[in-house]
Each structure stands twice: as C-alpha cells, then as structure tokens.
Amino acid sequence: MKKLIEKVAVITGGSSGIGLATARRFIADGAQVIITSRNQCILDAKVAELGDRAKGIRADVTDMNDLDRLFSEIREKYGRVDVLFANAGIAPFSPFEAVTEDHFDSLFHTNVRGLFFTVQKALPVLSENASVILNASVVAQSGLPNTSVYAATKAAVRSLGRTLAAELSPRGIRVNVVSPGLIETSLWEKVGLSKNDVDAFAAQVVEQTPLRRAGKPHEIAATVAFLASDDASYFTGADLVADGGMVQV
Ligand code: NAI
C-alpha cells in the first residue's frame, strides 16, 4: 500500500544523494514532491528524471529570501506542506588545529542556521499533523577525528529535533531526526580529502560497522519514508540511527 498518497513533501538538497533517493521513494509511495537545489540546471535534469509528481524550486537554505520564496511558491501551488525533509548539508573535514573561522562559519551557516530557518519559514504552511524530519548524522554520537565542527553541527540538529518536537506538538506536528552512518553519496567527494584518504577512511569505518558495509541512499530514504508516514504516528523527538550498527553496537 502506498503510504504517502496525497501528501505534499518538500526535500531540501533533493537533487543528489540521500535527498534524491528520498524523492524517488516518496514518489513511489504516492507523494507530490518538491525538491530544492541551488543549481537550476541540475534541478531541471533531476525533475525531468523524477517525472510529473516532482517539482523543483531553486533555493539556497542559507538565503532567507530564497526560503521565503520557496514556501510562498509552495503555498500558492499546493496550499500546504505535509512532510518536510530538511536534508541539505555540507561536510568538509578538517584537523582540529587547522579549522579556520570560514570552515567553522560555513558549516554552522548551512547545517544549523540553514536547517533552523528552513523549518521556521515552513511553519506557516505546515499542515496540522505534518511530519518534519531533520537529517543529522552518527558523528553527533561518536568522536570521529577531523569532524570537530561537522559533528558539532549535527549534534545541534539532534538537539533541535527534541526542542521542536516539544514546541510544535500542540499542532500535532511530529519532528524526528534521522542519523545516517556512512552512506555512499557524492558527499565524500567534497569532504576535502584525497580519494585514497576517503577510501582508507571508509574502509576503517566499514571495519567498525557490524554489517561490514557502507549504506545506500535508498536505505536512508526508507527510514525517512517511515518517519514521514502514519506508520510513525507515535514517533516524535526520536532519532532513528541507520548506520549498520556502527555507533549502536
Ligand atoms: P550530497 O552532497 O549528495 O547532498 C547534500 C545536498 O545538499 C546536495 O544536493 C547539496 O547541493 C545540498 N546543499 C548543500 N548546501 C546547500 C545550501 N546552502 N542550500 C541548498 N542545498 C544545499 O550528500 P548526502 O550524503 O546525500 O548528504 C545529505 C545529508 O545527509 C547531509 O545533511 C549530510 O550531512 C547527511 N549525512 C550524510 C552521510 C553520508 O555518509 N553520506 C552520513 C550522515 C549524514
């Protein structure tokens, strides 16, 4: 049975990786999906691939005007948002001693400020009983070298999930967090390490992961689809860790 029929779902950073896989899954589950990306060409290509239940709206989550325009266009066209997946994020790595103010600020700017105001700006258009899912990471619960700033942003996202779950519950809005482990996406091409270093890092993580492999974007999409659906009607403030057991065992 399709679990998201008639739902209007928004996915930030929906043109690649986990966001794109989630768009595919939401559409398969019957939703109307709006994906955002900062790049119009990429957005157009991905929407063409996803088909007529997808719409793309160019928006940078760090730009408040973009967020206002995003939700006002959605209000005009669809009238409401039933599911919001705040997924857009960046993950540059850096040894602690080499962290610059720019590295620090850009990570918090996108992963925390951008995500925070995505949800705040969506609020007027969120339907009663909407489901909001925040994309955090297992790094919020572990001590992975070179992720001091990235991990702190994700711990902030996890914290926000708790507070918003409490604050938005009077409207029946559920707010949950998904914390992926190592997932095969293009994020790893952008962390600032050489391919060899990424491969060595991934091999080390896989070694520590009971399921002995990295995850696939569609596996996170399935977790997000569960949180989005009525099957998760008694979940709020939770953090679903999908990491092959990496930090859970
Ligand atoms: P990805 O790089 O394919 O996806 C991130 C998306 O966010 C991209 O489409 C990017 O263009 C977009 N984005 C970045 N800054 C943006 C901005 N200012 N405005 C709008 N969009 C912006 O990588 P992936 O892996 O799909 O990442 C998605 C989320 O999952 C991120 O929040 C990441 O931190 C999180 N995550 C990923 C893990 C992994 O191993 N791949 C593990 C744990 C969490």
PDB file of C-alpha atoms and ligand atoms in Angstrom:
ATOM      1  CA  MET A   1       0.000   0.000   0.000  1.00  0.00           C
ATOM      2  CA  LYS A   2       1.260   3.467  -0.868  1.00  0.00           C
ATOM      3  CA  LYS A   3       1.854   5.281   2.424  1.00  0.00           C
ATOM      4  CA  LEU A   4       2.187   8.909   1.287  1.00  0.00           C
ATOM      5  CA  ILE A   5      -0.759   9.326  -1.075  1.00  0.00           C
ATOM      6  CA  GLU A   6      -1.915  12.986  -1.346  1.00  0.00           C
ATOM      7  CA  LYS A   7       0.983  14.185   0.809  1.00  0.00           C
ATOM      8  CA  VAL A   8       2.899  17.269  -0.278  1.00  0.00           C
ATOM      9  CA  ALA A   9       6.558  16.706   0.592  1.00  0.00           C
ATOM     10  CA  VAL A  10       9.498  19.105   0.454  1.00  0.00           C
ATOM     11  CA  ILE A  11      13.114  17.897   0.382  1.00  0.00           C
ATOM     12  CA  THR A  12      15.959  20.399   0.640  1.00  0.00           C
ATOM     13  CA  GLY A  13      19.128  19.413  -1.172  1.00  0.00           C
ATOM     14  CA  GLY A  14      16.973  16.975  -3.117  1.00  0.00           C
ATOM     15  CA  SER A  15      18.981  16.842  -6.336  1.00  0.00           C
ATOM     16  CA  SER A  16      21.599  14.323  -5.155  1.00  0.00           C
ATOM     17  CA  GLY A  17      22.442  11.564  -2.708  1.00  0.00           C
ATOM     18  CA  ILE A  18      20.078  10.870   0.171  1.00  0.00           C
ATOM     19  CA  GLY A  19      17.734  13.718  -0.804  1.00  0.00           C
ATOM     20  CA  LEU A  20      17.283  12.446  -4.369  1.00  0.00           C
ATOM     21  CA  ALA A  21      16.812   8.845  -3.214  1.00  0.00           C
ATOM     22  CA  THR A  22      14.176  10.083  -0.774  1.00  0.00           C
ATOM     23  CA  ALA A  23      12.414  11.987  -3.570  1.00  0.00           C
ATOM     24  CA  ARG A  24      12.255   8.749  -5.580  1.00  0.00           C
ATOM     25  CA  ARG A  25      10.927   6.828  -2.580  1.00  0.00           C
ATOM     26  CA  PHE A  26       8.323   9.491  -1.664  1.00  0.00           C
ATOM     27  CA  ILE A  27       7.065   9.497  -5.280  1.00  0.00           C
ATOM     28  CA  ALA A  28       6.864   5.698  -5.287  1.00  0.00           C
ATOM     29  CA  ASP A  29       4.853   5.998  -2.069  1.00  0.00           C
ATOM     30  CA  GLY A  30       2.378   8.361  -3.760  1.00  0.00           C
ATOM     31  CA  ALA A  31       3.547  11.829  -2.663  1.00  0.00           C
ATOM     32  CA  GLN A  32       3.817  15.045  -4.636  1.00  0.00           C
ATOM     33  CA  VAL A  33       7.431  16.069  -4.123  1.00  0.00           C
ATOM     34  CA  ILE A  34       9.168  19.440  -4.262  1.00  0.00           C
ATOM     35  CA  ILE A  35      12.952  19.226  -4.330  1.00  0.00           C
ATOM     36  CA  THR A  36      15.280  22.171  -3.879  1.00  0.00           C
ATOM     37  CA  SER A  37      18.781  22.756  -5.137  1.00  0.00           C
ATOM     38  CA  ARG A  38      20.991  25.791  -5.589  1.00  0.00           C
ATOM     39  CA  ASN A  39      21.642  24.919  -9.236  1.00  0.00           C
ATOM     40  CA  GLN A  40      18.789  25.376 -11.728  1.00  0.00           C
ATOM     41  CA  CYS A  41      20.329  23.136 -14.437  1.00  0.00           C
ATOM     42  CA  ILE A  42      20.837  20.214 -12.069  1.00  0.00           C
ATOM     43  CA  LEU A  43      17.375  20.778 -10.633  1.00  0.00           C
ATOM     44  CA  ASP A  44      15.745  20.698 -14.102  1.00  0.00           C
ATOM     45  CA  ALA A  45      17.597  17.498 -15.012  1.00  0.00           C
ATOM     46  CA  LYS A  46      16.604  15.731 -11.798  1.00  0.00           C
ATOM     47  CA  VAL A  47      12.971  16.821 -12.004  1.00  0.00           C
ATOM     48  CA  ALA A  48      12.810  15.516 -15.588  1.00  0.00           C
ATOM     49  CA  GLU A  49      14.168  12.200 -14.299  1.00  0.00           C
ATOM     50  CA  LEU A  50      11.706  12.049 -11.376  1.00  0.00           C
ATOM     51  CA  GLY A  51       8.643  12.729 -13.548  1.00  0.00           C
ATOM     52  CA  ASP A  52       5.474  14.727 -13.181  1.00  0.00           C
ATOM     53  CA  ARG A  53       4.962  14.175  -9.471  1.00  0.00           C
ATOM     54  CA  ALA A  54       8.127  16.199  -8.869  1.00  0.00           C
ATOM     55  CA  LYS A  55       8.683  19.924  -8.933  1.00  0.00           C
ATOM     56  CA  GLY A  56      11.960  21.756  -8.488  1.00  0.00           C
ATOM     57  CA  ILE A  57      12.406  25.124  -6.833  1.00  0.00           C
ATOM     58  CA  ARG A  58      15.839  26.713  -6.806  1.00  0.00           C
ATOM     59  CA  ALA A  59      16.707  27.716  -3.239  1.00  0.00           C
ATOM     60  CA  ASP A  60      19.806  28.130  -1.103  1.00  0.00           C
ATOM     61  CA  VAL A  61      18.989  27.253   2.524  1.00  0.00           C
ATOM     62  CA  THR A  62      21.391  29.927   3.753  1.00  0.00           C
ATOM     63  CA  ASP A  63      19.453  32.663   1.912  1.00  0.00           C
ATOM     64  CA  MET A  64      16.359  33.865   3.802  1.00  0.00           C
ATOM     65  CA  ASN A  65      14.839  35.423   0.652  1.00  0.00           C
ATOM     66  CA  ASP A  66      15.140  32.070  -1.116  1.00  0.00           C
ATOM     67  CA  LEU A  67      13.429  30.300   1.790  1.00  0.00           C
ATOM     68  CA  ASP A  68      10.598  32.879   1.832  1.00  0.00           C
ATOM     69  CA  ARG A  69      10.127  32.490  -1.929  1.00  0.00           C
ATOM     70  CA  LEU A  70      10.269  28.679  -1.679  1.00  0.00           C
ATOM     71  CA  PHE A  71       7.442  28.408   0.829  1.00  0.00           C
ATOM     72  CA  SER A  72       5.365  31.169  -0.725  1.00  0.00           C
ATOM     73  CA  GLU A  73       5.516  29.388  -4.127  1.00  0.00           C
ATOM     74  CA  ILE A  74       4.546  26.127  -2.429  1.00  0.00           C
ATOM     75  CA  ARG A  75       1.660  27.813  -0.595  1.00  0.00           C
ATOM     76  CA  GLU A  76       0.384  29.253  -3.885  1.00  0.00           C
ATOM     77  CA  LYS A  77       0.642  25.993  -5.825  1.00  0.00           C
ATOM     78  CA  TYR A  78      -0.161  23.339  -3.211  1.00  0.00           C
ATOM     79  CA  GLY A  79      -1.567  25.237  -0.208  1.00  0.00           C
ATOM     80  CA  ARG A  80       0.352  23.225   2.372  1.00  0.00           C
ATOM     81  CA  VAL A  81       3.356  21.044   3.277  1.00  0.00           C
ATOM     82  CA  ASP A  82       2.654  17.658   4.894  1.00  0.00           C
ATOM     83  CA  VAL A  83       6.241  16.389   5.008  1.00  0.00           C
ATOM     84  CA  LEU A  84       9.433  18.419   5.292  1.00  0.00           C
ATOM     85  CA  PHE A  85      12.797  16.645   4.991  1.00  0.00           C
ATOM     86  CA  ALA A  86      15.466  19.191   5.998  1.00  0.00           C
ATOM     87  CA  ASN A  87      18.325  17.373   4.362  1.00  0.00           C
ATOM     88  CA  ALA A  88      20.653  19.937   2.747  1.00  0.00           C
ATOM     89  CA  GLY A  89      24.068  19.882   4.342  1.00  0.00           C
ATOM     90  CA  ILE A  90      27.802  20.074   3.789  1.00  0.00           C
ATOM     91  CA  ALA A  91      30.575  18.037   5.378  1.00  0.00           C
ATOM     92  CA  PRO A  92      34.063  19.416   4.891  1.00  0.00           C
ATOM     93  CA  PHE A  93      36.538  17.710   7.219  1.00  0.00           C
ATOM     94  CA  SER A  94      39.485  19.386   8.909  1.00  0.00           C
ATOM     95  CA  PRO A  95      42.009  18.503  11.604  1.00  0.00           C
ATOM     96  CA  PHE A  96      41.102  20.484  14.733  1.00  0.00           C
ATOM     97  CA  GLU A  97      44.250  22.627  14.641  1.00  0.00           C
ATOM     98  CA  ALA A  98      43.613  23.626  11.028  1.00  0.00           C
ATOM     99  CA  VAL A  99      39.970  24.714  11.473  1.00  0.00           C
ATOM    100  CA  THR A 100      39.537  28.289  10.231  1.00  0.00           C
ATOM    101  CA  GLU A 101      36.773  30.741  11.052  1.00  0.00           C
ATOM    102  CA  ASP A 102      35.493  30.271   7.491  1.00  0.00           C
ATOM    103  CA  HIS A 103      35.332  26.486   7.902  1.00  0.00           C
ATOM    104  CA  PHE A 104      33.520  26.905  11.231  1.00  0.00           C
ATOM    105  CA  ASP A 105      31.103  29.575   9.993  1.00  0.00           C
ATOM    106  CA  SER A 106      30.208  27.939   6.679  1.00  0.00           C
ATOM    107  CA  LEU A 107      29.390  24.626   8.374  1.00  0.00           C
ATOM    108  CA  PHE A 108      27.181  26.216  11.034  1.00  0.00           C
ATOM    109  CA  HIS A 109      25.699  28.575   8.439  1.00  0.00           C
ATOM    110  CA  THR A 110      24.445  25.724   6.245  1.00  0.00           C
ATOM    111  CA  ASN A 111      23.899  22.791   8.582  1.00  0.00           C
ATOM    112  CA  VAL A 112      22.431  24.624  11.570  1.00  0.00           C
ATOM    113  CA  ARG A 113      21.290  28.121  10.573  1.00  0.00           C
ATOM    114  CA  GLY A 114      20.072  26.966   7.152  1.00  0.00           C
ATOM    115  CA  LEU A 115      18.202  23.982   8.591  1.00  0.00           C
ATOM    116  CA  PHE A 116      16.806  26.001  11.518  1.00  0.00           C
ATOM    117  CA  PHE A 117      15.299  28.673   9.271  1.00  0.00           C
ATOM    118  CA  THR A 118      14.104  26.106   6.718  1.00  0.00           C
ATOM    119  CA  VAL A 119      11.810  24.716   9.404  1.00  0.00           C
ATOM    120  CA  GLN A 120      10.878  28.144  10.798  1.00  0.00           C
ATOM    121  CA  LYS A 121       9.963  29.511   7.347  1.00  0.00           C
ATOM    122  CA  ALA A 122       7.971  26.340   6.566  1.00  0.00           C
ATOM    123  CA  LEU A 123       5.932  26.674   9.762  1.00  0.00           C
ATOM    124  CA  PRO A 124       3.053  28.829   8.426  1.00  0.00           C
ATOM    125  CA  VAL A 125       2.473  26.388   5.585  1.00  0.00           C
ATOM    126  CA  LEU A 126       2.957  23.124   7.545  1.00  0.00           C
ATOM    127  CA  SER A 127      -0.307  21.232   7.846  1.00  0.00           C
ATOM    128  CA  GLU A 128      -1.701  20.032  11.158  1.00  0.00           C
ATOM    129  CA  ASN A 129      -0.096  16.631  11.833  1.00  0.00           C
ATOM    130  CA  ALA A 130       2.761  17.322   9.444  1.00  0.00           C
ATOM    131  CA  SER A 131       5.967  15.313   9.738  1.00  0.00           C
ATOM    132  CA  VAL A 132       9.302  17.118   9.873  1.00  0.00           C
ATOM    133  CA  ILE A 133      12.476  15.060   9.517  1.00  0.00           C
ATOM    134  CA  LEU A 134      15.911  16.543  10.183  1.00  0.00           C
ATOM    135  CA  ASN A 135      18.997  14.925   8.689  1.00  0.00           C
ATOM    136  CA  ALA A 136      21.738  14.667  11.335  1.00  0.00           C
ATOM    137  CA  SER A 137      24.498  12.033  11.408  1.00  0.00           C
ATOM    138  CA  VAL A 138      26.019   9.351  13.624  1.00  0.00           C
ATOM    139  CA  VAL A 139      29.001  11.678  14.051  1.00  0.00           C
ATOM    140  CA  ALA A 140      26.862  13.543  16.603  1.00  0.00           C
ATOM    141  CA  GLN A 141      27.197  10.442  18.812  1.00  0.00           C
ATOM    142  CA  SER A 142      30.778   9.468  18.147  1.00  0.00           C
ATOM    143  CA  GLY A 143      34.224  11.017  18.240  1.00  0.00           C
ATOM    144  CA  LEU A 144      35.453  10.800  14.688  1.00  0.00           C
ATOM    145  CA  PRO A 145      38.756  12.667  14.143  1.00  0.00           C
ATOM    146  CA  ASN A 146      38.646  15.639  11.726  1.00  0.00           C
ATOM    147  CA  THR A 147      34.926  16.216  12.215  1.00  0.00           C
ATOM    148  CA  SER A 148      35.005  18.608  15.179  1.00  0.00           C
ATOM    149  CA  VAL A 149      32.849  21.267  13.501  1.00  0.00           C
ATOM    150  CA  TYR A 150      30.718  18.968  11.317  1.00  0.00           C
ATOM    151  CA  ALA A 151      29.902  16.725  14.298  1.00  0.00           C
ATOM    152  CA  ALA A 152      29.008  19.750  16.426  1.00  0.00           C
ATOM    153  CA  THR A 153      26.572  20.967  13.744  1.00  0.00           C
ATOM    154  CA  LYS A 154      24.912  17.562  13.678  1.00  0.00           C
ATOM    155  CA  ALA A 155      24.670  17.459  17.489  1.00  0.00           C
ATOM    156  CA  ALA A 156      22.915  20.836  17.226  1.00  0.00           C
ATOM    157  CA  VAL A 157      20.498  19.350  14.684  1.00  0.00           C
ATOM    158  CA  ARG A 158      19.756  16.445  17.018  1.00  0.00           C
ATOM    159  CA  SER A 159      19.096  18.901  19.859  1.00  0.00           C
ATOM    160  CA  LEU A 160      16.806  20.987  17.667  1.00  0.00           C
ATOM    161  CA  GLY A 161      14.789  17.852  16.916  1.00  0.00           C
ATOM    162  CA  ARG A 162      13.982  17.463  20.601  1.00  0.00           C
ATOM    163  CA  THR A 163      13.052  21.104  21.200  1.00  0.00           C
ATOM    164  CA  LEU A 164      10.916  21.440  18.080  1.00  0.00           C
ATOM    165  CA  ALA A 165       9.161  18.152  18.831  1.00  0.00           C
ATOM    166  CA  ALA A 166       8.053  19.652  22.154  1.00  0.00           C
ATOM    167  CA  GLU A 167       7.254  23.085  20.785  1.00  0.00           C
ATOM    168  CA  LEU A 168       5.290  22.004  17.700  1.00  0.00           C
ATOM    169  CA  SER A 169       3.358  19.143  19.325  1.00  0.00           C
ATOM    170  CA  PRO A 170       0.306  21.344  20.084  1.00  0.00           C
ATOM    171  CA  ARG A 171      -0.245  21.496  16.301  1.00  0.00           C
ATOM    172  CA  GLY A 172       0.172  17.736  16.009  1.00  0.00           C
ATOM    173  CA  ILE A 173       3.424  18.241  14.109  1.00  0.00           C
ATOM    174  CA  ARG A 174       5.904  15.416  14.624  1.00  0.00           C
ATOM    175  CA  VAL A 175       9.612  16.267  14.464  1.00  0.00           C
ATOM    176  CA  ASN A 176      12.151  13.460  14.219  1.00  0.00           C
ATOM    177  CA  VAL A 177      15.793  13.071  13.333  1.00  0.00           C
ATOM    178  CA  VAL A 178      17.451  10.538  11.050  1.00  0.00           C
ATOM    179  CA  SER A 179      21.111   9.809  11.740  1.00  0.00           C
ATOM    180  CA  PRO A 180      22.797   8.021   8.853  1.00  0.00           C
ATOM    181  CA  GLY A 181      26.114   6.240   9.190  1.00  0.00           C
ATOM    182  CA  LEU A 182      28.498   6.001   6.240  1.00  0.00           C
ATOM    183  CA  ILE A 183      26.366   6.300   3.088  1.00  0.00           C
ATOM    184  CA  GLU A 184      27.650   6.101  -0.484  1.00  0.00           C
ATOM    185  CA  THR A 185      26.964   9.558  -1.914  1.00  0.00           C
ATOM    186  CA  SER A 186      28.932  12.313  -3.627  1.00  0.00           C
ATOM    187  CA  LEU A 187      29.290  13.985  -0.219  1.00  0.00           C
ATOM    188  CA  TRP A 188      32.523  12.061   0.152  1.00  0.00           C
ATOM    189  CA  GLU A 189      33.999  13.750  -2.941  1.00  0.00           C
ATOM    190  CA  LYS A 190      33.525  17.096  -1.162  1.00  0.00           C
ATOM    191  CA  VAL A 191      34.988  16.438   2.292  1.00  0.00           C
ATOM    192  CA  GLY A 192      38.378  17.778   1.216  1.00  0.00           C
ATOM    193  CA  LEU A 193      40.323  14.506   1.407  1.00  0.00           C
ATOM    194  CA  SER A 194      42.052  12.740  -1.483  1.00  0.00           C
ATOM    195  CA  LYS A 195      40.290   9.704  -2.982  1.00  0.00           C
ATOM    196  CA  ASN A 196      42.858   7.447  -1.318  1.00  0.00           C
ATOM    197  CA  ASP A 197      42.235   9.027   2.065  1.00  0.00           C
ATOM    198  CA  VAL A 198      38.464   8.760   1.645  1.00  0.00           C
ATOM    199  CA  ASP A 199      38.812   5.099   0.672  1.00  0.00           C
ATOM    200  CA  ALA A 200      41.052   4.406   3.674  1.00  0.00           C
ATOM    201  CA  PHE A 201      38.648   6.240   5.967  1.00  0.00           C
ATOM    202  CA  ALA A 202      35.648   4.345   4.542  1.00  0.00           C
ATOM    203  CA  ALA A 203      37.460   1.018   4.923  1.00  0.00           C
ATOM    204  CA  GLN A 204      38.185   1.838   8.573  1.00  0.00           C
ATOM    205  CA  VAL A 205      34.551   2.764   9.241  1.00  0.00           C
ATOM    206  CA  VAL A 206      33.304  -0.379   7.499  1.00  0.00           C
ATOM    207  CA  GLU A 207      35.684  -2.405   9.669  1.00  0.00           C
ATOM    208  CA  GLN A 208      33.964  -0.927  12.759  1.00  0.00           C
ATOM    209  CA  THR A 209      30.474  -1.492  11.334  1.00  0.00           C
ATOM    210  CA  PRO A 210      28.785  -4.759  12.322  1.00  0.00           C
ATOM    211  CA  LEU A 211      27.029  -5.051   8.931  1.00  0.00           C
ATOM    212  CA  ARG A 212      30.506  -4.666   7.297  1.00  0.00           C
ATOM    213  CA  ARG A 213      29.452  -2.307   4.509  1.00  0.00           C
ATOM    214  CA  ALA A 214      28.517   1.283   3.780  1.00  0.00           C
ATOM    215  CA  GLY A 215      24.823   2.115   3.435  1.00  0.00           C
ATOM    216  CA  LYS A 216      22.997   3.063   0.244  1.00  0.00           C
ATOM    217  CA  PRO A 217      20.980   6.272  -0.117  1.00  0.00           C
ATOM    218  CA  HIS A 218      17.767   4.274  -0.663  1.00  0.00           C
ATOM    219  CA  GLU A 219      18.202   2.707   2.797  1.00  0.00           C
ATOM    220  CA  ILE A 220      18.088   6.146   4.408  1.00  0.00           C
ATOM    221  CA  ALA A 221      15.188   7.085   2.119  1.00  0.00           C
ATOM    222  CA  ALA A 222      13.254   4.096   3.516  1.00  0.00           C
ATOM    223  CA  THR A 223      13.865   5.313   7.076  1.00  0.00           C
ATOM    224  CA  VAL A 224      12.756   8.843   6.166  1.00  0.00           C
ATOM    225  CA  ALA A 225       9.664   7.480   4.373  1.00  0.00           C
ATOM    226  CA  PHE A 226       8.742   5.592   7.544  1.00  0.00           C
ATOM    227  CA  LEU A 227       9.085   8.745   9.676  1.00  0.00           C
ATOM    228  CA  ALA A 228       7.054  10.688   7.090  1.00  0.00           C
ATOM    229  CA  SER A 229       4.194   8.177   7.098  1.00  0.00           C
ATOM    230  CA  ASP A 230       1.372   7.490   9.531  1.00  0.00           C
ATOM    231  CA  ASP A 231       3.217   4.288  10.497  1.00  0.00           C
ATOM    232  CA  ALA A 232       5.376   6.599  12.629  1.00  0.00           C
ATOM    233  CA  SER A 233       2.360   8.366  14.172  1.00  0.00           C
ATOM    234  CA  TYR A 234       3.671   7.803  17.739  1.00  0.00           C
ATOM    235  CA  PHE A 235       7.223   8.953  16.950  1.00  0.00           C
ATOM    236  CA  THR A 236       8.299  12.458  17.836  1.00  0.00           C
ATOM    237  CA  GLY A 237      11.592  13.787  19.164  1.00  0.00           C
ATOM    238  CA  ALA A 238      13.206  10.485  18.181  1.00  0.00           C
ATOM    239  CA  ASP A 239      16.498   9.883  16.439  1.00  0.00           C
ATOM    240  CA  LEU A 240      16.487   6.901  14.088  1.00  0.00           C
ATOM    241  CA  VAL A 241      20.058   5.792  13.623  1.00  0.00           C
ATOM    242  CA  ALA A 242      20.605   3.966  10.321  1.00  0.00           C
ATOM    243  CA  ASP A 243      24.290   3.074  10.484  1.00  0.00           C
ATOM    244  CA  GLY A 244      24.691  -0.682  10.068  1.00  0.00           C
ATOM    245  CA  GLY A 245      25.329  -0.762  13.824  1.00  0.00           C
ATOM    246  CA  MET A 246      28.398   1.496  13.662  1.00  0.00           C
ATOM    247  CA  VAL A 247      27.687   3.501  16.822  1.00  0.00           C
ATOM    248  CA  GLN A 248      24.901   1.333  18.217  1.00  0.00           C
ATOM    249  CA  VAL A 249      26.810  -1.868  18.919  1.00  0.00           C
TER     250      VAL A 249
HETATM  251  P1  NAI B   1      25.067  15.222  -1.067  1.00  0.00           P
HETATM  252  O1  NAI B   1      26.225  16.150  -1.156  1.00  0.00           O
HETATM  253  O2  NAI B   1      24.696  14.417  -2.254  1.00  0.00           O
HETATM  254  O3  NAI B   1      23.751  16.020  -0.628  1.00  0.00           O
HETATM  255  C1  NAI B   1      23.768  17.252   0.042  1.00  0.00           C
HETATM  256  C2  NAI B   1      22.836  18.162  -0.739  1.00  0.00           C
HETATM  257  O4  NAI B   1      22.688  19.402  -0.031  1.00  0.00           O
HETATM  258  C3  NAI B   1      23.446  18.490  -2.115  1.00  0.00           C
HETATM  259  O5  NAI B   1      22.449  18.359  -3.111  1.00  0.00           O
HETATM  260  C4  NAI B   1      23.888  19.944  -1.950  1.00  0.00           C
HETATM  261  O6  NAI B   1      23.872  20.668  -3.156  1.00  0.00           O
HETATM  262  C5  NAI B   1      22.826  20.441  -0.975  1.00  0.00           C
HETATM  263  N1  NAI B   1      23.220  21.677  -0.318  1.00  0.00           N
HETATM  264  C6  NAI B   1      24.377  21.963   0.310  1.00  0.00           C
HETATM  265  N2  NAI B   1      24.383  23.235   0.733  1.00  0.00           N
HETATM  266  C7  NAI B   1      23.170  23.754   0.377  1.00  0.00           C
HETATM  267  C8  NAI B   1      22.569  25.017   0.514  1.00  0.00           C
HETATM  268  N3  NAI B   1      23.206  26.040   1.111  1.00  0.00           N
HETATM  269  N4  NAI B   1      21.321  25.203   0.037  1.00  0.00           N
HETATM  270  C9  NAI B   1      20.677  24.190  -0.584  1.00  0.00           C
HETATM  271  N5  NAI B   1      21.192  22.975  -0.770  1.00  0.00           N
HETATM  272  C10 NAI B   1      22.432  22.760  -0.296  1.00  0.00           C
HETATM  273  O7  NAI B   1      25.358  14.281   0.168  1.00  0.00           O
HETATM  274  P2  NAI B   1      24.377  13.369   1.052  1.00  0.00           P
HETATM  275  O8  NAI B   1      25.241  12.339   1.616  1.00  0.00           O
HETATM  276  O9  NAI B   1      23.180  12.998   0.309  1.00  0.00           O
HETATM  277  O10 NAI B   1      24.007  14.378   2.230  1.00  0.00           O
HETATM  278  C11 NAI B   1      22.687  14.700   2.607  1.00  0.00           C
HETATM  279  C12 NAI B   1      22.632  14.930   4.106  1.00  0.00           C
HETATM  280  O11 NAI B   1      22.964  13.695   4.758  1.00  0.00           O
HETATM  281  C13 NAI B   1      23.621  15.973   4.627  1.00  0.00           C
HETATM  282  O12 NAI B   1      22.973  16.772   5.591  1.00  0.00           O
HETATM  283  C14 NAI B   1      24.714  15.120   5.275  1.00  0.00           C
HETATM  284  O13 NAI B   1      25.369  15.799   6.304  1.00  0.00           O
HETATM  285  C15 NAI B   1      23.904  13.952   5.788  1.00  0.00           C
HETATM  286  N6  NAI B   1      24.679  12.742   6.058  1.00  0.00           N
HETATM  287  C16 NAI B   1      25.360  12.093   5.042  1.00  0.00           C
HETATM  288  C17 NAI B   1      26.112  10.967   5.333  1.00  0.00           C
HETATM  289  C18 NAI B   1      26.887  10.235   4.291  1.00  0.00           C
HETATM  290  O14 NAI B   1      27.718   9.360   4.659  1.00  0.00           O
HETATM  291  N7  NAI B   1      26.710  10.495   3.004  1.00  0.00           N
HETATM  292  C19 NAI B   1      26.178  10.441   6.706  1.00  0.00           C
HETATM  293  C20 NAI B   1      25.416  11.188   7.670  1.00  0.00           C
HETATM  294  C21 NAI B   1      24.701  12.289   7.345  1.00  0.00           C
END
